[in-house]
XYZ file of C-alpha atoms in Angstrom:
688
model
C 0.210 -0.119 -0.310
C 1.511 3.615 -1.234
C 1.779 6.177 1.691
C -0.569 9.013 1.509
C 0.587 12.162 0.191
C 1.593 15.114 2.257
C -1.354 16.966 2.015
C -3.488 13.840 3.449
C -1.233 13.768 6.575
C -1.560 17.553 6.955
C -5.193 17.223 6.573
C -4.724 13.854 9.602
C -2.854 16.486 11.765
C -5.661 19.185 11.503
C -8.326 16.863 12.199
C -6.394 15.537 15.172
C -5.351 19.079 16.405
C -8.942 19.925 16.256
C -10.331 16.899 17.756
C -7.867 17.540 21.018
C -8.949 20.988 21.292
C -12.388 19.821 21.519
C -11.536 17.109 23.886
C -9.891 20.055 26.041
C -12.519 22.451 26.031
C -15.100 19.840 26.875
C -13.060 18.608 29.622
C -12.860 22.213 30.860
C -16.446 22.608 30.713
C -16.981 19.410 32.903
C -19.435 18.006 30.275
C -20.520 14.538 30.690
C -19.356 12.661 27.619
C -16.559 14.676 26.138
C -15.818 11.876 23.817
C -18.800 13.151 21.599
C -16.769 16.333 20.678
C -13.958 14.255 19.471
C -16.273 12.027 17.644
C -18.235 14.646 16.137
C -14.862 16.212 14.593
C -14.162 13.068 12.529
C -17.540 12.879 11.233
C -17.700 16.002 9.861
C -14.257 16.569 9.088
C -13.211 16.507 5.388
C -9.702 17.294 3.295
C -11.578 20.109 1.689
C -12.502 22.924 3.701
C -15.829 23.903 2.098
C -17.056 20.342 2.631
C -16.302 20.586 6.330
C -18.235 23.873 6.767
C -21.134 22.286 4.919
C -21.252 19.002 7.053
C -20.856 20.947 10.054
C -23.835 23.189 9.596
C -25.873 20.274 8.777
C -24.974 17.995 11.590
C -25.395 21.080 14.021
C -29.005 21.509 12.626
C -29.653 17.780 12.769
C -28.359 17.121 16.196
C -30.435 20.183 17.612
C -33.498 18.935 15.942
C -33.141 15.219 16.793
C -32.313 16.610 20.534
C -35.353 18.780 20.461
C -37.869 15.749 19.566
C -35.934 13.546 22.067
C -36.494 16.016 24.688
C -40.263 16.603 23.776
C -41.380 12.909 23.424
C -39.642 10.984 26.387
C -41.505 12.702 29.333
C -45.056 12.426 28.329
C -44.255 8.614 26.614
C -42.293 7.114 28.917
C -44.666 5.450 30.982
C -45.894 3.638 27.597
C -43.225 1.822 26.194
C -44.948 0.877 23.114
C -46.179 4.191 22.509
C -42.553 5.415 22.737
C -41.457 2.951 20.424
C -43.926 3.790 18.028
C -43.017 7.227 18.283
C -39.306 6.570 17.914
C -40.104 4.764 14.515
C -42.415 7.046 13.160
C -40.024 9.758 13.873
C -37.197 8.190 12.389
C -38.834 6.815 9.333
C -40.515 10.246 8.451
C -37.144 12.435 8.903
C -35.393 9.398 6.822
C -38.119 10.092 3.837
C -37.352 13.666 3.833
C -33.735 12.845 3.710
C -34.096 10.278 0.793
C -36.070 13.076 -1.211
C -33.128 15.442 -1.012
C -30.252 14.673 -3.110
C -27.971 17.544 -1.833
C -25.920 17.377 0.806
C -28.174 19.172 2.909
C -30.039 15.550 3.119
C -27.807 15.167 5.922
C -29.852 17.322 8.316
C -32.844 15.196 8.104
C -30.453 12.080 8.244
C -29.165 13.428 11.448
C -32.385 14.191 12.812
C -33.528 10.896 11.957
C -31.130 8.747 14.188
C -29.903 11.386 16.883
C -33.697 11.146 18.535
C -33.445 7.526 19.621
C -29.771 7.913 19.970
C -30.675 10.544 22.691
C -33.791 9.078 23.820
C -33.335 5.375 24.336
C -30.626 5.602 26.946
C -32.623 7.909 28.884
C -35.882 5.864 29.102
C -34.674 4.390 32.278
C -34.075 7.675 33.723
C -36.430 10.007 31.972
C -36.125 12.952 34.154
C -32.579 13.050 32.628
C -33.723 13.436 29.126
C -33.346 17.337 29.413
C -29.442 17.087 30.727
C -28.059 14.305 28.291
C -30.005 16.183 25.096
C -28.186 19.436 26.403
C -24.918 18.026 26.977
C -24.986 16.166 23.921
C -25.936 19.031 21.775
C -23.098 21.345 23.232
C -20.377 18.374 22.968
C -21.270 18.222 19.370
C -21.218 21.905 18.867
C -17.864 22.239 20.314
C -16.889 19.415 18.072
C -18.162 21.138 14.861
C -16.758 24.331 15.528
C -13.474 23.307 16.401
C -13.271 21.139 12.863
C -14.830 24.191 10.662
C -12.770 26.442 12.468
C -8.986 24.613 11.961
C -10.261 23.371 8.705
C -11.032 27.098 7.212
C -8.043 28.853 9.166
C -4.759 26.255 9.078
C -3.830 25.710 5.294
C -7.456 25.411 4.292
C -7.903 23.347 0.688
C -10.478 25.056 -1.037
C -13.035 23.187 -3.115
C -12.706 25.672 -6.227
C -9.062 24.653 -7.377
C -10.121 20.633 -6.832
C -13.411 20.965 -8.932
C -11.749 23.076 -11.541
C -9.036 20.404 -12.068
C -11.715 17.471 -12.118
C -13.987 19.299 -14.946
C -10.788 19.799 -16.843
C -10.247 16.052 -16.551
C -13.843 15.429 -17.297
C -13.729 16.983 -20.717
C -10.561 15.140 -21.585
C -12.259 11.836 -20.903
C -15.329 12.689 -22.622
C -13.360 14.109 -25.812
C -11.629 10.586 -25.811
C -14.632 8.747 -25.205
C -16.517 10.764 -28.017
C -13.561 10.118 -30.642
C -13.647 6.505 -29.987
C -17.488 6.338 -30.436
C -17.422 8.087 -33.552
C -14.403 6.555 -35.250
C -14.973 2.802 -33.961
C -11.393 2.764 -32.722
C -12.063 0.234 -30.213
C -14.373 -2.576 -29.127
C -17.724 -2.371 -27.862
C -16.906 -3.212 -24.245
C -14.066 -0.848 -24.213
C -16.345 1.951 -25.374
C -18.843 0.944 -22.933
C -16.475 0.919 -20.134
C -15.130 3.943 -20.954
C -18.921 5.482 -20.786
C -19.545 4.341 -17.419
C -16.388 5.703 -16.006
C -17.332 9.062 -17.851
C -20.621 9.012 -15.940
C -19.255 8.171 -13.011
C -16.974 11.204 -12.759
C -19.680 13.395 -13.657
C -21.878 11.851 -10.723
C -18.603 12.599 -8.696
C -18.950 16.258 -9.385
C -22.508 16.790 -8.026
C -21.107 16.643 -4.242
C -18.686 19.387 -4.783
C -20.544 21.461 -6.709
C -23.515 21.557 -4.030
C -20.520 22.047 -1.586
C -19.213 25.317 -3.306
C -21.289 27.802 -1.493
C -19.531 26.816 1.472
C -16.262 28.131 0.377
C -15.713 31.668 0.729
C -13.739 31.839 -2.742
C -16.188 29.988 -4.876
C -19.389 32.180 -4.735
C -19.170 33.056 -8.228
C -18.195 29.662 -9.434
C -21.294 27.569 -8.265
C -23.579 28.786 -11.368
C -20.982 27.801 -14.180
C -19.838 24.664 -12.768
C -23.805 23.531 -12.432
C -24.507 24.926 -15.679
C -21.529 22.941 -17.190
C -22.633 19.752 -15.434
C -25.878 20.150 -16.823
C -24.451 20.152 -20.211
C -21.844 17.298 -19.576
C -25.132 15.363 -19.058
C -26.452 15.809 -22.449
C -22.821 14.685 -24.214
C -23.583 10.813 -24.316
C -26.796 11.169 -25.591
C -25.739 13.684 -28.256
C -22.939 11.906 -29.257
C -24.675 8.814 -29.814
C -27.189 10.639 -31.740
C -24.347 11.807 -33.986
C -22.880 8.317 -34.734
C -25.895 6.410 -36.006
C -26.356 8.315 -38.999
C -22.847 8.460 -39.654
C -22.335 4.887 -39.249
C -25.582 3.996 -41.437
C -23.823 6.482 -44.247
C -20.534 4.669 -44.150
C -22.578 1.356 -45.136
C -24.770 3.144 -47.596
C -22.712 5.998 -49.120
C -18.929 5.917 -48.366
C -18.358 8.736 -50.544
C -20.747 11.126 -48.652
C -19.826 9.672 -45.230
C -15.950 10.768 -45.935
C -16.902 14.088 -46.865
C -18.847 14.276 -43.367
C -16.151 12.410 -41.941
C -13.652 15.370 -42.443
C -16.050 17.625 -40.373
C -16.324 14.844 -37.699
C -12.352 14.457 -37.549
C -12.266 18.477 -36.981
C -14.729 17.793 -34.209
C -13.001 15.221 -32.240
C -9.352 16.947 -32.774
C -10.683 20.316 -31.301
C -12.350 18.342 -28.496
C -9.207 16.611 -27.638
C -7.405 19.806 -27.345
C -9.471 20.152 -24.292
C -9.514 23.349 -22.137
C -6.434 24.951 -24.284
C -8.827 24.810 -27.412
C -8.976 27.927 -29.255
C -12.643 29.272 -29.224
C -12.399 30.507 -32.606
C -12.548 26.855 -34.127
C -16.002 26.730 -33.230
C -16.974 29.479 -35.581
C -15.086 27.825 -38.310
C -16.648 24.300 -37.735
C -19.880 25.987 -37.283
C -19.585 27.818 -40.323
C -18.318 24.363 -42.391
C -21.232 22.534 -41.241
C -23.521 25.084 -42.389
C -21.786 25.514 -45.723
C -22.491 21.746 -46.280
C -26.211 22.107 -45.072
C -26.719 24.419 -47.686
C -25.217 22.094 -50.482
C -27.694 19.167 -49.553
C -31.355 19.102 -51.415
C -32.737 16.286 -49.027
C -34.121 14.768 -52.237
C -33.247 11.387 -51.132
C -32.752 9.253 -47.908
C -28.892 9.684 -47.968
C -29.303 13.331 -47.958
C -31.833 12.944 -44.959
C -28.961 10.996 -43.284
C -26.255 13.595 -44.308
C -28.457 16.344 -42.838
C -29.220 14.408 -39.852
C -25.572 14.076 -39.209
C -24.841 17.725 -39.974
C -27.997 18.736 -37.325
C -26.277 16.445 -34.522
C -22.796 17.939 -35.197
C -23.922 21.601 -34.871
C -25.461 20.459 -31.356
C -21.994 18.798 -30.402
C -20.177 21.814 -31.319
C -22.572 24.308 -29.687
C -22.575 21.897 -26.252
C -18.915 21.352 -26.594
C -18.280 25.212 -26.994
C -20.386 25.791 -23.960
C -18.456 23.632 -21.675
C -15.257 25.356 -22.788
C -16.697 28.600 -22.045
C -18.110 27.696 -18.859
C -14.709 25.967 -17.661
C -13.319 29.338 -18.680
C -15.778 31.593 -16.825
C -15.483 29.228 -13.980
C -11.596 29.788 -13.581
C -11.750 33.205 -14.302
C -14.911 34.033 -12.034
C -13.126 36.589 -9.715
C -13.118 38.762 -12.854
C -17.049 38.111 -13.127
C -16.839 36.715 -16.713
C -20.133 35.889 -18.200
C -20.018 33.040 -20.549
C -21.948 32.984 -23.951
C -24.182 30.078 -23.920
C -25.548 28.525 -27.356
C -26.643 24.673 -26.559
C -30.459 24.603 -26.674
C -30.831 24.512 -22.899
C -34.210 22.898 -22.732
C -32.523 19.294 -22.546
C -30.200 20.306 -19.942
C -32.189 22.228 -17.268
C -32.696 19.910 -14.090
C -36.043 21.699 -13.296
C -38.034 18.463 -12.207
C -36.685 15.287 -10.692
C -37.847 11.612 -10.679
C -38.368 9.766 -7.521
C -39.637 6.337 -6.837
C -41.761 7.278 -3.851
C -42.691 3.570 -3.564
C -39.319 2.423 -3.080
C -38.746 5.506 -0.680
C -41.505 4.966 1.274
C -40.744 1.076 1.378
C -37.232 1.755 2.770
C -38.470 4.530 5.488
C -40.973 2.177 6.987
C -39.071 -0.793 6.349
C -36.294 1.060 8.816
C -39.111 2.489 11.035
C -40.263 -1.482 11.589
C -36.729 -2.444 12.205
C -36.310 -0.056 15.014
C -39.900 -0.594 16.518
C -39.091 -4.463 16.601
C -35.669 -3.725 18.365
C -37.209 -1.483 20.909
C -39.774 -4.551 21.617
C -37.152 -6.902 21.675
C -35.161 -4.756 24.295
C -38.108 -3.734 26.016
C -38.921 -7.473 26.654
C -35.466 -8.257 27.641
C -35.219 -5.972 30.457
C -31.584 -5.437 29.733
C -30.625 -1.729 30.040
C -27.654 -2.124 27.868
C -30.006 -3.131 25.075
C -30.237 0.563 24.020
C -27.349 0.310 22.142
C -28.436 -2.089 19.986
C -31.740 -0.092 19.167
C -29.224 2.845 18.293
C -27.165 0.650 16.065
C -30.304 -0.114 14.128
C -31.179 3.136 13.738
C -27.881 4.315 12.602
C -27.110 1.379 10.355
C -30.547 1.466 8.639
C -30.570 5.161 7.948
C -27.199 5.451 6.820
C -27.614 2.718 4.280
C -31.040 3.212 3.140
C -30.415 4.955 -0.121
C -28.038 2.027 -1.340
C -29.593 -0.805 -3.425
C -28.137 -3.379 -1.811
C -26.789 -2.188 1.614
C -25.405 -6.116 2.932
C -22.215 -5.377 1.793
C -21.584 -2.089 3.506
C -23.289 -3.318 6.328
C -20.870 -6.237 6.732
C -18.058 -3.788 6.316
C -19.490 -1.630 8.988
C -19.665 -4.271 11.486
C -16.075 -5.814 10.533
C -14.803 -2.174 11.553
C -17.053 -1.666 14.156
C -15.315 -4.742 16.024
C -11.787 -3.742 14.967
C -12.630 -0.332 16.650
C -13.944 -2.110 19.572
C -10.977 -4.253 19.790
C -8.689 -1.201 19.696
C -10.394 0.531 22.464
C -10.359 -2.471 24.769
C -6.479 -2.635 24.500
C -6.078 1.006 24.809
C -8.870 1.239 27.935
C -7.501 -1.380 30.395
C -3.363 -1.605 29.048
C -2.714 1.794 28.122
C -4.878 4.460 29.511
C -4.371 3.509 33.096
C -0.933 4.536 32.725
C -1.760 7.996 31.685
C -2.583 10.997 33.763
C -2.194 14.111 32.102
C -3.965 15.517 28.851
C -0.589 15.722 27.049
C 0.004 11.992 27.630
C -3.518 10.768 26.592
C -2.621 12.942 23.233
C 0.484 11.505 22.617
C -0.779 8.033 23.128
C -3.667 8.425 20.582
C -1.788 10.201 18.374
C -0.157 7.667 16.443
C -2.931 5.204 15.538
C -5.539 8.148 15.085
C -2.964 10.200 12.760
C -2.184 7.151 10.539
C -5.938 6.337 10.032
C -6.775 9.872 9.344
C -4.323 10.399 6.800
C -6.110 7.732 4.648
C -9.538 9.736 4.567
C -8.518 11.300 1.414
C -8.730 8.027 -0.396
C -12.410 7.250 -1.566
C -12.296 3.356 -0.925
C -10.840 3.959 2.791
C -13.027 7.148 3.750
C -15.822 4.844 5.229
C -13.409 2.416 6.776
C -11.424 5.510 8.544
C -14.839 7.206 9.550
C -16.234 3.831 11.146
C -13.162 3.140 13.027
C -12.346 6.458 14.500
C -15.863 6.941 15.643
C -16.169 3.440 17.162
C -12.906 3.458 18.877
C -13.156 6.860 20.352
C -16.862 5.950 21.585
C -15.639 2.807 23.149
C -12.754 4.829 24.949
C -15.399 7.015 26.477
C -13.027 9.797 27.272
C -13.867 11.599 30.234
C -12.627 13.501 33.124
C -11.654 10.641 35.220
C -11.080 7.227 34.213
C -13.663 4.945 35.282
C -13.345 2.429 33.164
C -15.679 -1.062 33.805
C -14.953 -4.264 31.957
C -18.777 -5.317 32.569
C -19.868 -2.124 31.243
C -17.535 -1.996 28.140
C -18.542 -5.707 27.110
C -22.271 -5.212 27.758
C -21.784 -1.967 25.548
C -19.973 -3.587 22.981
C -22.079 -6.907 22.643
C -25.413 -4.558 22.351
C -23.994 -2.727 19.490
C -22.701 -5.988 17.862
C -26.139 -7.444 18.315
C -27.884 -4.569 16.886
C -25.747 -4.691 13.859
C -26.571 -8.245 13.228
C -30.120 -7.635 13.543
C -29.675 -4.811 11.042
C -28.214 -7.005 8.677
C -30.304 -9.832 8.940
C -33.421 -7.730 8.830
C -32.013 -5.965 5.228
C -31.391 -9.651 3.885
C -34.858 -10.216 4.643
C -36.817 -6.873 3.954
C -34.528 -6.024 0.884
C -33.188 -8.966 -0.825
C -33.956 -7.403 -4.501
C -30.778 -5.309 -4.853
C -30.129 -3.331 -7.967
C -32.217 -4.838 -10.856
C -35.367 -4.408 -9.332
C -34.453 -0.785 -8.957
C -33.404 -0.470 -12.615
C -36.663 -2.172 -13.810
C -38.882 0.204 -11.986
C -36.919 2.989 -13.177
C -37.096 1.668 -16.810
C -40.690 1.162 -16.628
C -41.374 4.793 -15.214
C -39.273 5.786 -18.307
C -41.446 3.761 -20.608
C -44.670 5.367 -18.852
C -43.099 8.850 -19.612
C -42.354 8.000 -23.353
C -45.729 6.271 -23.667
C -47.454 9.614 -22.714
C -45.240 11.360 -24.658
C -46.838 9.125 -27.413
C -50.553 9.952 -27.271
C -50.782 12.632 -29.316
C -53.534 14.499 -27.284
C -51.024 14.998 -24.640
C -48.669 18.444 -25.120
C -46.018 17.758 -22.474
C -44.134 20.708 -21.136
C -40.819 20.115 -22.936
C -38.648 21.457 -20.177
C -40.103 19.179 -17.302
C -40.575 16.186 -19.768
C -36.926 16.497 -21.199
C -35.688 17.229 -17.410
C -37.518 14.079 -15.891
C -36.368 11.833 -18.853
C -32.484 13.111 -18.293
C -32.939 12.657 -14.447
C -33.924 8.731 -14.939
C -31.539 7.886 -17.636
C -28.893 9.577 -15.061
C -30.077 6.807 -12.489
C -30.309 4.246 -14.953
C -26.820 4.501 -16.418
C -24.721 3.497 -13.371
C -26.774 0.479 -12.463
C -26.929 -1.061 -15.679
C -23.519 -2.100 -15.588
C -24.754 -4.057 -12.657
C -27.617 -5.894 -14.221
C -27.410 -9.536 -14.892
C -31.197 -10.484 -15.718
C -31.280 -11.477 -18.994
C -34.521 -9.908 -19.651
C -33.097 -6.330 -18.924
C -30.021 -7.054 -21.065
C -31.530 -5.093 -23.880
C -32.257 -2.147 -21.881
C -30.511 0.936 -23.434
C -31.477 4.159 -21.133
C -29.555 6.480 -23.562
C -31.348 5.489 -26.809
C -34.773 5.583 -24.690
C -33.469 9.096 -23.714
C -33.248 10.222 -27.257
C -36.468 8.708 -28.265
C -37.969 10.929 -25.727
C -36.181 14.007 -26.894
C -37.013 13.254 -30.507
C -40.776 13.009 -29.510
C -40.589 16.084 -27.921
C -39.016 17.562 -31.197
C -41.963 16.326 -32.987
C -44.314 18.481 -30.824
C -42.165 21.829 -31.652
C -43.822 22.294 -35.167
C -46.729 19.622 -35.006
C -49.273 22.694 -35.369
C -47.388 24.072 -38.270
C -47.710 21.024 -40.350
C -49.964 20.361 -43.387
C -52.949 18.385 -42.017
C -52.415 15.256 -44.178
C -48.448 15.219 -42.630
C -49.663 16.147 -39.300
C -51.957 13.246 -39.342
C -49.468 10.982 -40.321
C -47.004 11.993 -37.666
C -49.445 11.825 -34.776
C -50.844 8.282 -35.941
C -46.906 7.149 -35.941
C -46.141 8.827 -32.550
C -49.156 7.256 -30.987
C -47.983 3.996 -32.170
C -44.482 4.336 -30.518
C -46.309 5.111 -27.433
C -48.247 1.949 -27.712
C -44.668 0.130 -27.847
C -43.833 1.775 -24.675
C -47.167 0.508 -23.263
C -46.116 -2.975 -24.366
C -42.705 -2.698 -22.646
C -44.554 -1.370 -19.410
C -47.006 -4.419 -19.255
C -43.939 -6.925 -19.996
C -41.854 -5.348 -17.503
C -38.590 -5.408 -19.718
C -37.639 -3.874 -23.068
C -39.244 -5.207 -26.089
C -38.057 -4.950 -29.877
C -39.989 -2.491 -31.822
C -42.205 -4.244 -34.441
C -41.645 -4.774 -37.911
C -44.913 -2.740 -38.722
C -43.527 0.344 -36.589
C -40.328 0.317 -38.834
C -42.398 0.226 -41.824
C -44.796 3.048 -40.956
C -41.710 4.959 -40.122
C -39.983 4.496 -43.186
C -43.036 4.927 -45.181
C -43.711 8.411 -43.474
C -40.070 9.473 -43.934
C -40.397 8.525 -47.701
C -43.442 10.853 -48.054
C -41.653 13.951 -46.505
C -38.328 13.500 -48.291
C -37.963 16.320 -50.618
C -40.382 18.922 -49.105
C -39.019 22.404 -48.637
C -41.272 23.651 -45.992
C -39.446 24.278 -42.934
C -41.849 22.723 -40.477
C -41.570 19.455 -42.558
C -37.964 19.465 -42.976
C -37.749 19.645 -39.020
C -39.987 16.999 -38.631
C -38.418 14.787 -41.019
C -35.002 15.161 -39.150
C -36.868 14.408 -36.012
C -38.624 11.178 -37.663
C -35.043 10.068 -38.866
C -33.460 10.566 -35.655
C -36.370 8.837 -34.001
C -35.819 6.061 -36.718
C -32.382 5.623 -35.670
C -32.980 5.521 -31.698
C -35.544 2.838 -32.099
C -33.764 0.820 -34.529
C -30.059 1.067 -33.611
C -27.444 -0.780 -35.449
C -25.765 -4.164 -34.716
C -23.428 -3.707 -31.609
C -20.355 -5.305 -33.081
C -17.276 -3.581 -33.947
C -18.211 -2.896 -37.360
C -21.957 -1.881 -37.429
C -24.342 -2.955 -40.029
C -27.304 -0.840 -40.937
C -30.617 -1.346 -39.790
C -33.214 -3.127 -42.087
C -35.663 -1.155 -43.874
C -35.212 2.215 -45.938
C -31.925 3.117 -44.096
C -30.502 -0.205 -45.610
C -31.943 0.141 -49.079
C -30.508 1.829 -52.228
C -31.398 5.364 -52.297
C -35.126 5.980 -53.442
C -37.030 8.918 -55.309
C -39.274 11.077 -53.201
C -43.224 9.484 -53.195
C -44.416 13.196 -53.286
């Protein structure tokens, strides 16, 4: 294992210093559980200063809300254990549901409030008159840790989010350029391109948390808008590049001469993209002029020219999209100058105004967590074991913490593993080392080596959770206080209770959530097909921004899961193509009222048939191949419109061509074959 770089060691030193300062202050104030201040430091600390500030604020608010709920509920309900257990379960389930509905870092407020309430309430049920003192003390201890972590991380060699995010944005542009080049030129295998696409999408998702935390970095307020706009446009890069590749590859099979002519423009585009952030902005205007010149030479009187024009239209959109990304990155880098970037890509496809939530699954996760807490409470009450409160707390923490994960069992197993390791570490220190320590400086010295070593690995994403689990569990079990009062029986009871709680959470999750990723993906796909079906019903005029936003959001949720799907019935699922179909259906709405009646009727009948296809997919629960009749209907409709010069008809023709290419994709082999039907036939004259 490679040693962490010096910046990670610096972060670890800062976190340890903040923890010791928080501990000293808590001891000086004679708070009952000073170790909560130390734990709070490590929970909210992050190598990036802005991320620490945001977590600190959210944890403070969540702790105060949870503590207030415990103080309000324990006194009136302590005499009725069943009602108290039910109230605790309902509180946690409700706040967890609110947390799952919030995809920003501020969801941490609801998550903390959800499990802080039982964390304070359960230990005080045997002594209800102490709930106010416990709630107040815990809030004070955590606030001390939060303030120390935020101040130290922001003042002592702060690491700003802005530069880190700027570097990641530049790397994302390079990765997007490489993937687009290979997609358009077919210079690698399908599996290689698919792997690159999944990595690209994962990198996009990784930007979201940093973008949301920019507002907490004092040097980055002007940059947040630019970063968000670039992220929205990068979301559209995958479907946009795919929409460009299809007509180009079909033309390579049908009309190599025309494909070579267009290929020169595509090569110029990818060469410009590969220049990255150093690209000359003037190249975009040259490319756009060349595309417009080529469009002017196309008469569109046969299918090859329709395909060529479709290629050019998508090429122009790619130029606009990429130029926007470069301008936004430039504005982000120079935001201190107040630079306002010029944006040209049509934004209705990249505005995240409406998101998709599977409320059924979110409710199931919340109710499952509430039921687990209620059952754990009932078992604890029946046992009469005072230390059993720790088991209920661990059930609440574990179920809340991993509720948003498709299959939380591996993470729960890791949680249990490192909880045991942390407890073993605490056992050795508590009974072999700490009895020999008599000063605060001595305590800091004996804790420094293991805690500093663990903290240095926080900057590595694969170890972040491990470090958090180890440090929080070890510090909690040590029970650092003003006087050494450790008792083995108390330590063993607390550890056993926590382990039993984790085992219960793992078993409960295995029974209540055995479905994993594939069910989530299937439900997402069916929701997307329902939306496409609604777009296919001619009587419905969808709000284009809302419809596109929902489709983009569902695609973003589906794509990371597609690599994990093993169910053969979902093997043909292609969220990108479904998104393209939806965007083309929205394009068909744009000029529908301006079409001649005969053409409008034909298009509406065709769109309705597409809607029926997705009705069938919803009913089947898995993707279906579009029918031959639908393909023939599409081909015939396109043929009747070829050669018409009316602008709305030409726009509709291109939308239909894009719909045809998305519905009936090429072979997925390295050297694709054109789809059967009119696109594979020899050029035909217009039927009009």
